[in-house]
């Protein structure tokens, strides 16, 4: 009986939000506040060696830190959800491949390999350089910065000129960060069949950082009972802040709501839930 009372006293659910590699959370856009305003508690864990402001650490450390966050929240909430953007999606998959207590995962522009149309042809040479010991270099983000919206892209360009953190992360990514990200992508690709959590994938067909190959690979190899995909046609990689951000945020909300209520049949997926408004963005 004491155990039952403890379960009954837990809050219903929490959604852990995972930013992109070397990001600071700005790339999540309005998603945290949007979910909060619609009744969902969220957390953005401080992942040392992954987020902006700390030297790169191993991808195993990134996974471990998210596990630690989940283990703490397990004592407060009945249900744990994960939402990631870009490499944050890949990190979410890695964590979920090692657990059976993740209810739902929303993957926003998941990356299993860097093969988008704006990735420079010589990028593979950077991996070779790292392997032979040339590691004191940084990769500079380049236009279009994962953004199709021209006004927002101009603002990001100005921030990068001033060496500031922007809505797409930092202007530079270290060799170590990229090396560990490559290890994370490889690990996830090999362990997709261990993932059983409900999945939502939102992917732009014009993604400049990764092609639709990553999303299709995830769909084909995970073992989730529910695997839902939303394809976007007017955004690039950072879909949470680009032209179709309203669609993205509402689809994440819809997915979490339907999954929590058990009403996940496709015939009922869009019933009785109209889109929620976003705050106007100041460009």
PDB file of C-alpha atoms in Angstrom:
ATOM      1  CA  UNK A   1       0.000   0.000   0.000  1.00  0.00           C
ATOM      2  CA  UNK A   2       2.732   2.579   0.701  1.00  0.00           C
ATOM      3  CA  UNK A   3       4.128   1.864  -2.782  1.00  0.00           C
ATOM      4  CA  UNK A   4       0.718   2.487  -4.368  1.00  0.00           C
ATOM      5  CA  UNK A   5       0.361   5.790  -2.515  1.00  0.00           C
ATOM      6  CA  UNK A   6       3.789   6.859  -3.734  1.00  0.00           C
ATOM      7  CA  UNK A   7       2.781   6.151  -7.338  1.00  0.00           C
ATOM      8  CA  UNK A   8      -0.477   8.059  -6.945  1.00  0.00           C
ATOM      9  CA  UNK A   9       1.381  11.106  -5.655  1.00  0.00           C
ATOM     10  CA  UNK A  10       3.548  11.370  -8.764  1.00  0.00           C
ATOM     11  CA  UNK A  11       2.794  14.062 -11.311  1.00  0.00           C
ATOM     12  CA  UNK A  12       1.597  12.814 -14.677  1.00  0.00           C
ATOM     13  CA  UNK A  13       4.417  13.523 -17.141  1.00  0.00           C
ATOM     14  CA  UNK A  14       7.517  15.521 -17.982  1.00  0.00           C
ATOM     15  CA  UNK A  15       9.100  16.151 -21.360  1.00  0.00           C
ATOM     16  CA  UNK A  16      12.883  16.394 -21.551  1.00  0.00           C
ATOM     17  CA  UNK A  17      14.038  18.733 -24.321  1.00  0.00           C
ATOM     18  CA  UNK A  18      17.431  18.107 -25.899  1.00  0.00           C
ATOM     19  CA  UNK A  19      19.041  20.967 -27.879  1.00  0.00           C
ATOM     20  CA  UNK A  20      21.413  20.541 -30.803  1.00  0.00           C
ATOM     21  CA  UNK A  21      25.149  19.885 -30.650  1.00  0.00           C
ATOM     22  CA  UNK A  22      27.094  22.772 -29.100  1.00  0.00           C
ATOM     23  CA  UNK A  23      23.810  24.652 -28.754  1.00  0.00           C
ATOM     24  CA  UNK A  24      22.416  26.624 -25.886  1.00  0.00           C
ATOM     25  CA  UNK A  25      18.709  25.909 -26.136  1.00  0.00           C
ATOM     26  CA  UNK A  26      17.805  28.810 -28.425  1.00  0.00           C
ATOM     27  CA  UNK A  27      17.382  26.340 -31.285  1.00  0.00           C
ATOM     28  CA  UNK A  28      14.335  24.940 -29.466  1.00  0.00           C
ATOM     29  CA  UNK A  29      12.572  28.197 -30.284  1.00  0.00           C
ATOM     30  CA  UNK A  30       9.207  28.634 -28.579  1.00  0.00           C
ATOM     31  CA  UNK A  31       8.824  24.911 -27.930  1.00  0.00           C
ATOM     32  CA  UNK A  32       9.521  24.977 -24.148  1.00  0.00           C
ATOM     33  CA  UNK A  33       7.131  27.852 -23.468  1.00  0.00           C
ATOM     34  CA  UNK A  34       4.575  26.486 -25.926  1.00  0.00           C
ATOM     35  CA  UNK A  35       4.430  23.108 -24.192  1.00  0.00           C
ATOM     36  CA  UNK A  36       4.378  24.742 -20.762  1.00  0.00           C
ATOM     37  CA  UNK A  37       1.475  26.994 -21.795  1.00  0.00           C
ATOM     38  CA  UNK A  38      -0.474  23.929 -22.926  1.00  0.00           C
ATOM     39  CA  UNK A  39      -0.050  21.984 -19.704  1.00  0.00           C
ATOM     40  CA  UNK A  40       3.210  20.077 -20.216  1.00  0.00           C
ATOM     41  CA  UNK A  41       6.106  20.338 -17.807  1.00  0.00           C
ATOM     42  CA  UNK A  42       9.495  20.441 -19.498  1.00  0.00           C
ATOM     43  CA  UNK A  43      13.151  20.201 -18.529  1.00  0.00           C
ATOM     44  CA  UNK A  44      16.295  21.091 -20.480  1.00  0.00           C
ATOM     45  CA  UNK A  45      19.188  19.208 -18.864  1.00  0.00           C
ATOM     46  CA  UNK A  46      22.609  20.800 -18.558  1.00  0.00           C
ATOM     47  CA  UNK A  47      24.736  18.335 -20.521  1.00  0.00           C
ATOM     48  CA  UNK A  48      28.406  19.070 -19.896  1.00  0.00           C
ATOM     49  CA  UNK A  49      30.663  18.469 -22.866  1.00  0.00           C
ATOM     50  CA  UNK A  50      27.734  18.613 -25.287  1.00  0.00           C
ATOM     51  CA  UNK A  51      26.165  22.038 -24.912  1.00  0.00           C
ATOM     52  CA  UNK A  52      27.836  25.349 -25.664  1.00  0.00           C
ATOM     53  CA  UNK A  53      30.294  26.641 -23.087  1.00  0.00           C
ATOM     54  CA  UNK A  54      32.032  23.444 -21.995  1.00  0.00           C
ATOM     55  CA  UNK A  55      34.887  21.450 -23.594  1.00  0.00           C
ATOM     56  CA  UNK A  56      33.705  18.454 -25.579  1.00  0.00           C
ATOM     57  CA  UNK A  57      33.296  15.164 -23.721  1.00  0.00           C
ATOM     58  CA  UNK A  58      32.599  11.633 -24.948  1.00  0.00           C
ATOM     59  CA  UNK A  59      29.213  10.786 -26.401  1.00  0.00           C
ATOM     60  CA  UNK A  60      28.917   8.079 -23.728  1.00  0.00           C
ATOM     61  CA  UNK A  61      29.096  10.882 -21.145  1.00  0.00           C
ATOM     62  CA  UNK A  62      26.307  12.753 -22.935  1.00  0.00           C
ATOM     63  CA  UNK A  63      24.098   9.666 -22.781  1.00  0.00           C
ATOM     64  CA  UNK A  64      24.956   9.054 -19.133  1.00  0.00           C
ATOM     65  CA  UNK A  65      24.029  12.593 -18.135  1.00  0.00           C
ATOM     66  CA  UNK A  66      20.604  12.295 -19.749  1.00  0.00           C
ATOM     67  CA  UNK A  67      20.116   8.969 -17.942  1.00  0.00           C
ATOM     68  CA  UNK A  68      20.925  10.713 -14.657  1.00  0.00           C
ATOM     69  CA  UNK A  69      18.337  13.398 -15.374  1.00  0.00           C
ATOM     70  CA  UNK A  70      15.698  10.774 -16.147  1.00  0.00           C
ATOM     71  CA  UNK A  71      16.524   8.780 -13.016  1.00  0.00           C
ATOM     72  CA  UNK A  72      15.971  11.869 -10.856  1.00  0.00           C
ATOM     73  CA  UNK A  73      12.698  12.776 -12.593  1.00  0.00           C
ATOM     74  CA  UNK A  74      11.467   9.195 -12.188  1.00  0.00           C
ATOM     75  CA  UNK A  75      10.859  10.007  -8.524  1.00  0.00           C
ATOM     76  CA  UNK A  76       8.574  12.904  -9.462  1.00  0.00           C
ATOM     77  CA  UNK A  77       6.718  11.903 -12.645  1.00  0.00           C
ATOM     78  CA  UNK A  78       4.869   8.834 -13.916  1.00  0.00           C
ATOM     79  CA  UNK A  79       5.768   9.336 -17.565  1.00  0.00           C
ATOM     80  CA  UNK A  80       8.964  10.506 -19.268  1.00  0.00           C
ATOM     81  CA  UNK A  81       8.975  11.865 -22.836  1.00  0.00           C
ATOM     82  CA  UNK A  82      11.943  12.986 -24.924  1.00  0.00           C
ATOM     83  CA  UNK A  83      12.025  15.667 -27.606  1.00  0.00           C
ATOM     84  CA  UNK A  84      15.216  16.516 -29.497  1.00  0.00           C
ATOM     85  CA  UNK A  85      16.272  18.820 -32.293  1.00  0.00           C
ATOM     86  CA  UNK A  86      19.056  17.814 -34.697  1.00  0.00           C
ATOM     87  CA  UNK A  87      21.789  15.950 -32.750  1.00  0.00           C
ATOM     88  CA  UNK A  88      19.516  16.222 -29.717  1.00  0.00           C
ATOM     89  CA  UNK A  89      17.184  13.814 -31.538  1.00  0.00           C
ATOM     90  CA  UNK A  90      20.060  11.424 -32.083  1.00  0.00           C
ATOM     91  CA  UNK A  91      20.941  11.649 -28.400  1.00  0.00           C
ATOM     92  CA  UNK A  92      17.310  10.925 -27.493  1.00  0.00           C
ATOM     93  CA  UNK A  93      17.414   7.771 -29.616  1.00  0.00           C
ATOM     94  CA  UNK A  94      20.644   6.643 -27.945  1.00  0.00           C
ATOM     95  CA  UNK A  95      19.103   7.026 -24.493  1.00  0.00           C
ATOM     96  CA  UNK A  96      15.877   5.289 -25.520  1.00  0.00           C
ATOM     97  CA  UNK A  97      17.833   2.360 -26.956  1.00  0.00           C
ATOM     98  CA  UNK A  98      19.110   1.677 -23.416  1.00  0.00           C
ATOM     99  CA  UNK A  99      15.813   2.059 -21.528  1.00  0.00           C
ATOM    100  CA  UNK A 100      12.286   0.674 -21.572  1.00  0.00           C
ATOM    101  CA  UNK A 101      10.657   3.480 -19.562  1.00  0.00           C
ATOM    102  CA  UNK A 102      10.549   6.240 -22.180  1.00  0.00           C
ATOM    103  CA  UNK A 103       6.935   6.716 -23.220  1.00  0.00           C
ATOM    104  CA  UNK A 104       7.240   8.860 -26.344  1.00  0.00           C
ATOM    105  CA  UNK A 105      10.000  10.452 -28.414  1.00  0.00           C
ATOM    106  CA  UNK A 106       9.618  13.361 -30.833  1.00  0.00           C
ATOM    107  CA  UNK A 107      12.521  13.593 -33.272  1.00  0.00           C
ATOM    108  CA  UNK A 108      12.949  16.943 -35.006  1.00  0.00           C
ATOM    109  CA  UNK A 109      15.424  16.744 -37.908  1.00  0.00           C
ATOM    110  CA  UNK A 110      17.214  13.640 -36.561  1.00  0.00           C
ATOM    111  CA  UNK A 111      20.770  13.129 -37.827  1.00  0.00           C
ATOM    112  CA  UNK A 112      22.394   9.757 -38.517  1.00  0.00           C
ATOM    113  CA  UNK A 113      24.835  11.175 -41.043  1.00  0.00           C
ATOM    114  CA  UNK A 114      25.742  14.615 -42.352  1.00  0.00           C
ATOM    115  CA  UNK A 115      24.647  14.356 -45.978  1.00  0.00           C
ATOM    116  CA  UNK A 116      22.552  17.454 -46.606  1.00  0.00           C
ATOM    117  CA  UNK A 117      22.890  19.542 -49.747  1.00  0.00           C
ATOM    118  CA  UNK A 118      24.842  22.363 -48.015  1.00  0.00           C
ATOM    119  CA  UNK A 119      27.434  20.095 -46.369  1.00  0.00           C
ATOM    120  CA  UNK A 120      30.793  20.846 -48.055  1.00  0.00           C
ATOM    121  CA  UNK A 121      32.279  18.077 -50.178  1.00  0.00           C
ATOM    122  CA  UNK A 122      35.515  18.143 -48.186  1.00  0.00           C
ATOM    123  CA  UNK A 123      33.875  17.372 -44.847  1.00  0.00           C
ATOM    124  CA  UNK A 124      35.033  13.749 -44.967  1.00  0.00           C
ATOM    125  CA  UNK A 125      38.606  15.056 -44.987  1.00  0.00           C
ATOM    126  CA  UNK A 126      38.003  16.522 -41.520  1.00  0.00           C
ATOM    127  CA  UNK A 127      37.336  13.013 -40.212  1.00  0.00           C
ATOM    128  CA  UNK A 128      40.569  11.798 -41.782  1.00  0.00           C
ATOM    129  CA  UNK A 129      42.468  14.723 -40.259  1.00  0.00           C
ATOM    130  CA  UNK A 130      41.104  13.849 -36.805  1.00  0.00           C
ATOM    131  CA  UNK A 131      42.068  10.192 -37.154  1.00  0.00           C
ATOM    132  CA  UNK A 132      45.691  11.031 -38.014  1.00  0.00           C
ATOM    133  CA  UNK A 133      45.966  13.379 -35.041  1.00  0.00           C
ATOM    134  CA  UNK A 134      45.224  16.800 -36.540  1.00  0.00           C
ATOM    135  CA  UNK A 135      42.614  17.919 -34.026  1.00  0.00           C
ATOM    136  CA  UNK A 136      43.238  21.565 -33.254  1.00  0.00           C
ATOM    137  CA  UNK A 137      40.604  22.876 -35.647  1.00  0.00           C
ATOM    138  CA  UNK A 138      37.026  24.122 -35.592  1.00  0.00           C
ATOM    139  CA  UNK A 139      34.286  23.797 -38.178  1.00  0.00           C
ATOM    140  CA  UNK A 140      32.652  27.110 -39.108  1.00  0.00           C
ATOM    141  CA  UNK A 141      28.916  27.082 -39.648  1.00  0.00           C
ATOM    142  CA  UNK A 142      28.028  28.384 -43.095  1.00  0.00           C
ATOM    143  CA  UNK A 143      24.966  29.684 -44.865  1.00  0.00           C
ATOM    144  CA  UNK A 144      22.128  28.888 -44.958  1.00  0.00           C
ATOM    145  CA  UNK A 145      22.730  27.924 -41.274  1.00  0.00           C
ATOM    146  CA  UNK A 146      19.834  25.440 -41.374  1.00  0.00           C
ATOM    147  CA  UNK A 147      17.342  28.263 -41.985  1.00  0.00           C
ATOM    148  CA  UNK A 148      15.236  28.949 -45.078  1.00  0.00           C
ATOM    149  CA  UNK A 149      13.577  32.125 -43.764  1.00  0.00           C
ATOM    150  CA  UNK A 150      15.704  34.989 -45.196  1.00  0.00           C
ATOM    151  CA  UNK A 151      15.032  37.487 -42.403  1.00  0.00           C
ATOM    152  CA  UNK A 152      15.943  35.047 -39.664  1.00  0.00           C
ATOM    153  CA  UNK A 153      18.985  33.908 -41.618  1.00  0.00           C
ATOM    154  CA  UNK A 154      20.193  37.505 -41.861  1.00  0.00           C
ATOM    155  CA  UNK A 155      19.868  37.912 -38.101  1.00  0.00           C
ATOM    156  CA  UNK A 156      21.871  34.733 -37.502  1.00  0.00           C
ATOM    157  CA  UNK A 157      24.538  35.902 -39.945  1.00  0.00           C
ATOM    158  CA  UNK A 158      24.925  39.122 -37.939  1.00  0.00           C
ATOM    159  CA  UNK A 159      25.240  37.182 -34.676  1.00  0.00           C
ATOM    160  CA  UNK A 160      27.886  34.907 -36.143  1.00  0.00           C
ATOM    161  CA  UNK A 161      29.875  37.876 -37.370  1.00  0.00           C
ATOM    162  CA  UNK A 162      29.889  39.067 -33.765  1.00  0.00           C
ATOM    163  CA  UNK A 163      30.853  35.530 -32.598  1.00  0.00           C
ATOM    164  CA  UNK A 164      27.613  35.212 -30.618  1.00  0.00           C
ATOM    165  CA  UNK A 165      25.492  32.182 -29.808  1.00  0.00           C
ATOM    166  CA  UNK A 166      22.426  32.139 -32.057  1.00  0.00           C
ATOM    167  CA  UNK A 167      19.185  30.277 -32.626  1.00  0.00           C
ATOM    168  CA  UNK A 168      21.103  27.632 -34.564  1.00  0.00           C
ATOM    169  CA  UNK A 169      23.857  27.208 -31.974  1.00  0.00           C
ATOM    170  CA  UNK A 170      27.442  28.420 -31.911  1.00  0.00           C
ATOM    171  CA  UNK A 171      29.284  29.775 -34.989  1.00  0.00           C
ATOM    172  CA  UNK A 172      32.074  27.215 -34.495  1.00  0.00           C
ATOM    173  CA  UNK A 173      32.074  23.525 -33.564  1.00  0.00           C
ATOM    174  CA  UNK A 174      35.258  21.888 -32.331  1.00  0.00           C
ATOM    175  CA  UNK A 175      36.842  18.840 -33.925  1.00  0.00           C
ATOM    176  CA  UNK A 176      36.199  16.848 -30.747  1.00  0.00           C
ATOM    177  CA  UNK A 177      32.493  17.713 -30.734  1.00  0.00           C
ATOM    178  CA  UNK A 178      32.158  16.501 -34.326  1.00  0.00           C
ATOM    179  CA  UNK A 179      34.181  13.360 -33.657  1.00  0.00           C
ATOM    180  CA  UNK A 180      31.976  12.405 -30.712  1.00  0.00           C
ATOM    181  CA  UNK A 181      28.839  13.222 -32.704  1.00  0.00           C
ATOM    182  CA  UNK A 182      30.042  10.815 -35.386  1.00  0.00           C
ATOM    183  CA  UNK A 183      30.422   8.135 -32.708  1.00  0.00           C
ATOM    184  CA  UNK A 184      26.916   8.863 -31.416  1.00  0.00           C
ATOM    185  CA  UNK A 185      25.406   8.592 -34.899  1.00  0.00           C
ATOM    186  CA  UNK A 186      27.181   5.286 -35.476  1.00  0.00           C
ATOM    187  CA  UNK A 187      26.016   3.903 -32.127  1.00  0.00           C
ATOM    188  CA  UNK A 188      22.386   4.858 -32.754  1.00  0.00           C
ATOM    189  CA  UNK A 189      22.383   3.451 -36.296  1.00  0.00           C
ATOM    190  CA  UNK A 190      23.501   0.074 -34.934  1.00  0.00           C
ATOM    191  CA  UNK A 191      20.917   0.043 -32.127  1.00  0.00           C
ATOM    192  CA  UNK A 192      17.718   1.314 -33.737  1.00  0.00           C
ATOM    193  CA  UNK A 193      16.057  -2.078 -33.335  1.00  0.00           C
ATOM    194  CA  UNK A 194      16.256  -1.675 -29.547  1.00  0.00           C
ATOM    195  CA  UNK A 195      13.866   1.288 -29.577  1.00  0.00           C
ATOM    196  CA  UNK A 196      10.215   0.579 -28.754  1.00  0.00           C
ATOM    197  CA  UNK A 197       8.958   3.989 -27.554  1.00  0.00           C
ATOM    198  CA  UNK A 198       6.272   5.761 -29.579  1.00  0.00           C
ATOM    199  CA  UNK A 199       7.956   7.883 -32.243  1.00  0.00           C
ATOM    200  CA  UNK A 200       7.161  11.113 -34.011  1.00  0.00           C
ATOM    201  CA  UNK A 201       9.575  12.246 -36.729  1.00  0.00           C
ATOM    202  CA  UNK A 202       9.292  15.704 -38.252  1.00  0.00           C
ATOM    203  CA  UNK A 203      11.650  16.131 -41.165  1.00  0.00           C
ATOM    204  CA  UNK A 204      12.083  18.690 -43.925  1.00  0.00           C
ATOM    205  CA  UNK A 205      12.560  17.312 -47.422  1.00  0.00           C
ATOM    206  CA  UNK A 206      14.809  20.350 -48.071  1.00  0.00           C
ATOM    207  CA  UNK A 207      17.000  19.818 -45.000  1.00  0.00           C
ATOM    208  CA  UNK A 208      20.418  21.301 -45.763  1.00  0.00           C
ATOM    209  CA  UNK A 209      22.271  19.368 -43.032  1.00  0.00           C
ATOM    210  CA  UNK A 210      20.944  15.826 -43.411  1.00  0.00           C
ATOM    211  CA  UNK A 211      18.905  14.207 -46.140  1.00  0.00           C
ATOM    212  CA  UNK A 212      15.703  12.241 -45.567  1.00  0.00           C
ATOM    213  CA  UNK A 213      17.876   9.104 -45.384  1.00  0.00           C
ATOM    214  CA  UNK A 214      18.175   9.458 -41.595  1.00  0.00           C
ATOM    215  CA  UNK A 215      14.424   9.668 -41.029  1.00  0.00           C
ATOM    216  CA  UNK A 216      13.766   6.754 -43.364  1.00  0.00           C
ATOM    217  CA  UNK A 217      16.442   4.658 -41.647  1.00  0.00           C
ATOM    218  CA  UNK A 218      14.821   5.294 -38.261  1.00  0.00           C
ATOM    219  CA  UNK A 219      11.353   4.446 -39.574  1.00  0.00           C
ATOM    220  CA  UNK A 220      12.567   1.214 -41.155  1.00  0.00           C
ATOM    221  CA  UNK A 221      14.504  -0.134 -38.177  1.00  0.00           C
ATOM    222  CA  UNK A 222      12.850   0.912 -34.906  1.00  0.00           C
ATOM    223  CA  UNK A 223      10.344  -1.433 -33.270  1.00  0.00           C
ATOM    224  CA  UNK A 224       7.866   1.201 -32.074  1.00  0.00           C
ATOM    225  CA  UNK A 225       4.155   0.387 -32.246  1.00  0.00           C
ATOM    226  CA  UNK A 226       3.488   3.988 -33.289  1.00  0.00           C
ATOM    227  CA  UNK A 227       5.817   5.620 -35.798  1.00  0.00           C
ATOM    228  CA  UNK A 228       4.388   8.820 -37.198  1.00  0.00           C
ATOM    229  CA  UNK A 229       6.156  11.048 -39.720  1.00  0.00           C
ATOM    230  CA  UNK A 230       5.465  14.650 -40.750  1.00  0.00           C
ATOM    231  CA  UNK A 231       7.249  15.836 -43.898  1.00  0.00           C
ATOM    232  CA  UNK A 232       7.838  19.573 -44.300  1.00  0.00           C
ATOM    233  CA  UNK A 233       8.383  21.392 -47.587  1.00  0.00           C
ATOM    234  CA  UNK A 234       9.241  24.984 -46.636  1.00  0.00           C
ATOM    235  CA  UNK A 235      12.001  24.706 -44.026  1.00  0.00           C
ATOM    236  CA  UNK A 236      15.612  23.625 -43.780  1.00  0.00           C
ATOM    237  CA  UNK A 237      17.238  21.923 -40.756  1.00  0.00           C
ATOM    238  CA  UNK A 238      16.257  23.977 -37.683  1.00  0.00           C
ATOM    239  CA  UNK A 239      12.537  23.433 -38.116  1.00  0.00           C
ATOM    240  CA  UNK A 240      11.590  24.715 -34.655  1.00  0.00           C
ATOM    241  CA  UNK A 241      12.305  28.305 -35.686  1.00  0.00           C
ATOM    242  CA  UNK A 242      11.957  28.269 -39.485  1.00  0.00           C
ATOM    243  CA  UNK A 243       8.954  28.947 -41.719  1.00  0.00           C
ATOM    244  CA  UNK A 244       6.877  25.983 -40.514  1.00  0.00           C
ATOM    245  CA  UNK A 245       7.593  26.323 -36.794  1.00  0.00           C
ATOM    246  CA  UNK A 246       3.875  26.564 -35.980  1.00  0.00           C
ATOM    247  CA  UNK A 247       3.225  23.207 -37.631  1.00  0.00           C
ATOM    248  CA  UNK A 248       6.186  21.666 -35.794  1.00  0.00           C
ATOM    249  CA  UNK A 249       5.161  22.848 -32.343  1.00  0.00           C
ATOM    250  CA  UNK A 250       1.535  21.863 -32.809  1.00  0.00           C
ATOM    251  CA  UNK A 251       2.442  18.411 -34.115  1.00  0.00           C
ATOM    252  CA  UNK A 252       4.676  17.797 -31.082  1.00  0.00           C
ATOM    253  CA  UNK A 253       1.838  18.893 -28.784  1.00  0.00           C
ATOM    254  CA  UNK A 254      -0.668  16.730 -30.647  1.00  0.00           C
ATOM    255  CA  UNK A 255       1.626  13.704 -30.489  1.00  0.00           C
ATOM    256  CA  UNK A 256       2.251  14.016 -26.743  1.00  0.00           C
ATOM    257  CA  UNK A 257      -1.444  14.599 -26.069  1.00  0.00           C
ATOM    258  CA  UNK A 258      -2.652  11.656 -28.128  1.00  0.00           C
ATOM    259  CA  UNK A 259       0.014   9.334 -26.734  1.00  0.00           C
ATOM    260  CA  UNK A 260      -0.807  10.334 -23.148  1.00  0.00           C
ATOM    261  CA  UNK A 261      -4.516   9.753 -23.695  1.00  0.00           C
ATOM    262  CA  UNK A 262      -4.097   6.431 -25.430  1.00  0.00           C
ATOM    263  CA  UNK A 263      -6.027   7.735 -28.438  1.00  0.00           C
ATOM    264  CA  UNK A 264      -3.343   7.022 -31.006  1.00  0.00           C
ATOM    265  CA  UNK A 265      -5.332   5.473 -33.808  1.00  0.00           C
ATOM    266  CA  UNK A 266      -4.719   7.225 -37.115  1.00  0.00           C
ATOM    267  CA  UNK A 267      -8.454   7.634 -37.693  1.00  0.00           C
ATOM    268  CA  UNK A 268      -8.714   9.701 -34.484  1.00  0.00           C
ATOM    269  CA  UNK A 269      -5.340  11.401 -34.504  1.00  0.00           C
ATOM    270  CA  UNK A 270      -6.579  14.810 -35.670  1.00  0.00           C
ATOM    271  CA  UNK A 271     -10.033  14.812 -34.080  1.00  0.00           C
ATOM    272  CA  UNK A 272     -11.052  17.430 -31.521  1.00  0.00           C
ATOM    273  CA  UNK A 273      -7.731  19.250 -31.386  1.00  0.00           C
ATOM    274  CA  UNK A 274      -7.385  22.531 -33.235  1.00  0.00           C
ATOM    275  CA  UNK A 275      -3.956  24.208 -33.668  1.00  0.00           C
ATOM    276  CA  UNK A 276      -2.755  26.380 -30.792  1.00  0.00           C
ATOM    277  CA  UNK A 277      -1.469  29.902 -31.521  1.00  0.00           C
ATOM    278  CA  UNK A 278       2.164  30.894 -31.157  1.00  0.00           C
ATOM    279  CA  UNK A 279       3.500  34.236 -30.039  1.00  0.00           C
ATOM    280  CA  UNK A 280       4.508  36.530 -32.873  1.00  0.00           C
ATOM    281  CA  UNK A 281       8.224  36.365 -33.593  1.00  0.00           C
ATOM    282  CA  UNK A 282      10.305  39.526 -33.557  1.00  0.00           C
ATOM    283  CA  UNK A 283      12.827  39.402 -36.390  1.00  0.00           C
TER     284      UNK A 283
END
